[in-house]
Every structure is written in structure tokens, then in C-alpha cells.
Short mmCIF file of N, CA and C in Angstrom, two decimals:
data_model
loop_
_atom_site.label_atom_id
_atom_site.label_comp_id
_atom_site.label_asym_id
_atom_site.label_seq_id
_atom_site.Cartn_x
_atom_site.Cartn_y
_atom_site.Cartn_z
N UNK V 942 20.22 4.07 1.74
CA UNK V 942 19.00 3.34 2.06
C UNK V 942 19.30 2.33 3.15
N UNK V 943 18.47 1.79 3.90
CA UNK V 943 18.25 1.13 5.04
C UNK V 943 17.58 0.00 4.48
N UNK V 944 18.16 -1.38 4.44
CA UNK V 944 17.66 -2.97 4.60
C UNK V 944 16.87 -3.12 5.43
N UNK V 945 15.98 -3.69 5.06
CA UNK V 945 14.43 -4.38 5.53
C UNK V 945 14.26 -5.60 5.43
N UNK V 946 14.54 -6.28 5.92
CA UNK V 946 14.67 -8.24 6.31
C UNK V 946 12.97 -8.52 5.87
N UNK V 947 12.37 -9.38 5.28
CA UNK V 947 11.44 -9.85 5.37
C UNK V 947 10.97 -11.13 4.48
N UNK V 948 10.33 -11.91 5.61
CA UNK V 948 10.21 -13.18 4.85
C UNK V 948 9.00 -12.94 3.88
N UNK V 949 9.20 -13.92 3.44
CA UNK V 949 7.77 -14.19 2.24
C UNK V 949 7.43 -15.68 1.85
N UNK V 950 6.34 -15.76 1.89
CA UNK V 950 5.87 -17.89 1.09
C UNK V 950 6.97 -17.47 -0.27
N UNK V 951 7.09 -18.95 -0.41
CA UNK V 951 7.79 -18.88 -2.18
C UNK V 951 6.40 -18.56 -3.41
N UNK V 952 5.36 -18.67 -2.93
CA UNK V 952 4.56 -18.61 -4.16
C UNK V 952 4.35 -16.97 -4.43
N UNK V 953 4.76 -16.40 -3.16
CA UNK V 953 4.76 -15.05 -3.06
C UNK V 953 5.82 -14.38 -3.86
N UNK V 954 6.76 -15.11 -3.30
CA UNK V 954 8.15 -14.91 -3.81
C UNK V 954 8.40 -14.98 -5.54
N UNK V 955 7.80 -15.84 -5.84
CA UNK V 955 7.93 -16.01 -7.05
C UNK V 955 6.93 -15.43 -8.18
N UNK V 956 5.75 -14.67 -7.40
CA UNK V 956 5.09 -13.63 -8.12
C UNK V 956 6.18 -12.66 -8.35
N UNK V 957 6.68 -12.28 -6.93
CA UNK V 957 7.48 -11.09 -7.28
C UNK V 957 8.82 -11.20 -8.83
N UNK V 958 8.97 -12.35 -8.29
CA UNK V 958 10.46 -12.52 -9.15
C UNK V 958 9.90 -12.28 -10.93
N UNK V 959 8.40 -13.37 -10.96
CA UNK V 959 8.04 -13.18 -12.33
C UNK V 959 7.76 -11.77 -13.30
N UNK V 960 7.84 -10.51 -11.81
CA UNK V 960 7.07 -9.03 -12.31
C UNK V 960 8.37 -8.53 -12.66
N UNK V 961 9.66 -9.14 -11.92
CA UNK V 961 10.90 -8.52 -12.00
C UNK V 961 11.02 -9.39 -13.89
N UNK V 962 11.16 -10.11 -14.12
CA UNK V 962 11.18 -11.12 -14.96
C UNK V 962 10.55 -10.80 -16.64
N UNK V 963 9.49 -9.95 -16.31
CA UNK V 963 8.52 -9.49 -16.95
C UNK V 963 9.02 -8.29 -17.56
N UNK V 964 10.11 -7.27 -16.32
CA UNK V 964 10.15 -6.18 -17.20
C UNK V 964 9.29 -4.58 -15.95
N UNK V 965 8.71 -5.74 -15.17
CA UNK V 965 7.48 -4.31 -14.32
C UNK V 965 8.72 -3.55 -13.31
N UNK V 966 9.52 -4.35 -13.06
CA UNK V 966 10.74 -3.77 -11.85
C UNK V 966 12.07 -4.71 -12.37
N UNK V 967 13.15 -3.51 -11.68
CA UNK V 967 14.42 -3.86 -12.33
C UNK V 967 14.80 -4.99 -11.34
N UNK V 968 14.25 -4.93 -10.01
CA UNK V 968 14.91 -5.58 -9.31
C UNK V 968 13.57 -5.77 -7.88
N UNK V 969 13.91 -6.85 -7.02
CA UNK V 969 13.04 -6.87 -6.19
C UNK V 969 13.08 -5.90 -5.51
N UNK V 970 13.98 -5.44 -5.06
CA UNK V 970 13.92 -4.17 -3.94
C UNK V 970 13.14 -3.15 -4.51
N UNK V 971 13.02 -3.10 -5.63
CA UNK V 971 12.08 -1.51 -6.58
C UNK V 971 10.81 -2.48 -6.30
N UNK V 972 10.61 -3.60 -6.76
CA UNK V 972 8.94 -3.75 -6.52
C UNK V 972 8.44 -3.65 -5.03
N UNK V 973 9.52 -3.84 -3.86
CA UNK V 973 8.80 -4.02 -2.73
C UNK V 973 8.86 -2.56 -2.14
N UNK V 974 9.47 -1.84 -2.72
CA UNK V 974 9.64 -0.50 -2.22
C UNK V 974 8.42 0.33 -2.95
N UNK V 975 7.96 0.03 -4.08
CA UNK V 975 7.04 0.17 -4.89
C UNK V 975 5.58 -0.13 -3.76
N UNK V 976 5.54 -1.03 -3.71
CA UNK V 976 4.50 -1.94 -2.74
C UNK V 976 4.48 -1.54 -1.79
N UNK V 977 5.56 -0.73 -0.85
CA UNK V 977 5.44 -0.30 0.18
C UNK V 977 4.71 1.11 -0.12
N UNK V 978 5.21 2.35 -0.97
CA UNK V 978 4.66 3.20 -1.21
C UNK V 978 3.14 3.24 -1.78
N UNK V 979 2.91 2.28 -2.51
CA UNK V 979 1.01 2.01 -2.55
C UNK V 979 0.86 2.03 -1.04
N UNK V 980 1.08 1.15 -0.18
CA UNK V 980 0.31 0.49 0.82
C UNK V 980 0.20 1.84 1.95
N UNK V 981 1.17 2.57 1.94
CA UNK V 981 1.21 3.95 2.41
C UNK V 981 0.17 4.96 1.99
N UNK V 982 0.35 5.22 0.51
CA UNK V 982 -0.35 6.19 -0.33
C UNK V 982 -2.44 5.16 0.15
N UNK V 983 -2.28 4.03 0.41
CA UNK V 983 -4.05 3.70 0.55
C UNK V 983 -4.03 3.92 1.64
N UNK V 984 -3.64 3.99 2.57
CA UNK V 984 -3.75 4.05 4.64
C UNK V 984 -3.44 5.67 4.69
N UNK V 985 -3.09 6.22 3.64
CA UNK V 985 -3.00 8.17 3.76
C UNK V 985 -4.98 8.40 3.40
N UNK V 986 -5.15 7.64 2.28
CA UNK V 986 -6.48 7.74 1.91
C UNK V 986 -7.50 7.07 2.58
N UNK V 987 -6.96 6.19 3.26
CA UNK V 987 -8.24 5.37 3.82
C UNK V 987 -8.91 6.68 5.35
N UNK V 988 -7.54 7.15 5.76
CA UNK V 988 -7.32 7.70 6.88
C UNK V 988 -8.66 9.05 6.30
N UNK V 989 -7.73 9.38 5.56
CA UNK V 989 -8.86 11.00 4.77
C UNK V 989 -10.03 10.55 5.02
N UNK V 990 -10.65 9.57 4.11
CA UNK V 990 -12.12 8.73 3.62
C UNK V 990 -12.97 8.76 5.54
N UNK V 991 -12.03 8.03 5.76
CA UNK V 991 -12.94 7.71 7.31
C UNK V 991 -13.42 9.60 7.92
N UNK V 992 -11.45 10.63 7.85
CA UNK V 992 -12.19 11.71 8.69
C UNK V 992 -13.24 12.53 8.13
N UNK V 993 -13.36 12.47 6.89
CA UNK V 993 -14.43 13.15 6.04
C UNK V 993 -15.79 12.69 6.37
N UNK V 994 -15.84 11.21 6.58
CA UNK V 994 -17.14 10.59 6.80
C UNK V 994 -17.58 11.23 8.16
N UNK V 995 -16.45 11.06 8.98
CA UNK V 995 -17.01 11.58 10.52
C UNK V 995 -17.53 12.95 10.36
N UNK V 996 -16.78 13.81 10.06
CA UNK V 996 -17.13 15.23 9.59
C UNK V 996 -18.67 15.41 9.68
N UNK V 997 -18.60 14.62 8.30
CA UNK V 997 -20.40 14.58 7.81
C UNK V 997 -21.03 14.09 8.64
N UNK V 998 -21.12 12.90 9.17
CA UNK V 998 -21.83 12.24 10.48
C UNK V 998 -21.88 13.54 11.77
N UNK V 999 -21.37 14.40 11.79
CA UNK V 999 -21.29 15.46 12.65
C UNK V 999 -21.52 16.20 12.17
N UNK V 1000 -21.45 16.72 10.97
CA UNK V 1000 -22.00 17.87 10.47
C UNK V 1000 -23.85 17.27 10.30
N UNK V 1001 -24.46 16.35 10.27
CA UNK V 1001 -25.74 16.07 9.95
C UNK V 1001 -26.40 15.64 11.33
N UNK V 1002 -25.84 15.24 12.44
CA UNK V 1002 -26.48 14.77 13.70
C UNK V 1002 -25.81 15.90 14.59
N UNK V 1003 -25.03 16.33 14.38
CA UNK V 1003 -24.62 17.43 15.71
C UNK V 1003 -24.99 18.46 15.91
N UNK V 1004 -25.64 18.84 14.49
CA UNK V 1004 -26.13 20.77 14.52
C UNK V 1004 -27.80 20.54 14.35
#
């Protein structure tokens, strides 16, 4: 795996630490790698959502 430098506020910081803390992730690197794969998996869907809409907007004004 490849290191990813990134800052964060401490109040941020210390959400994370409390989820690690909690039991939700073993370690910070699993929650932010976690967090990265949501933020991926919604911008794969957001992407779909928009070309589908166009679709239809073209399928109802173009023909």
C-alpha cells in the first residue's frame, strides 16, 4: 500500500480516533480507507444518476 499524507482539524481527528475507540475500525488507516471507498462508491453513483437523467431529458425533448 501507498501513504497518503493528510491533514485534518483535531475535532475531526478525534471523531475519527473515537470510531477507532468504539470498536467501528481497527485502526485509522481502515476508517479513512473506508471513507475513501464510500466517497468513490457515491461519485460512481452520482455520475450514473446525472447520465440516466440526461438520457431521459433526451429521450423526452429530442424525439
Amino acid at each position: 500500500m501507498e501513504a497518503v499524507p493528510a491533514k485534518m482539524t483535531k475535532k475531526l481527528l478525534g471523531e475519527l480516533d473515537r470510531m477507532v475507540e468504539e470498536g467501528w475500525y481497527a485502526s485509522r488507516s481502515e476508517a479513512v480507507r473506508d471513507a475513501a471507498r464510500e466517497l468513490i462508491e457515491k461519485r460512481k453513483l452520482d455520475r450514473l444518476e446525472s447520465a440516466i437523467d440526461e438520457d431521459i431529458k433526451w429521450g423526452l425533448h429530442e424525439h
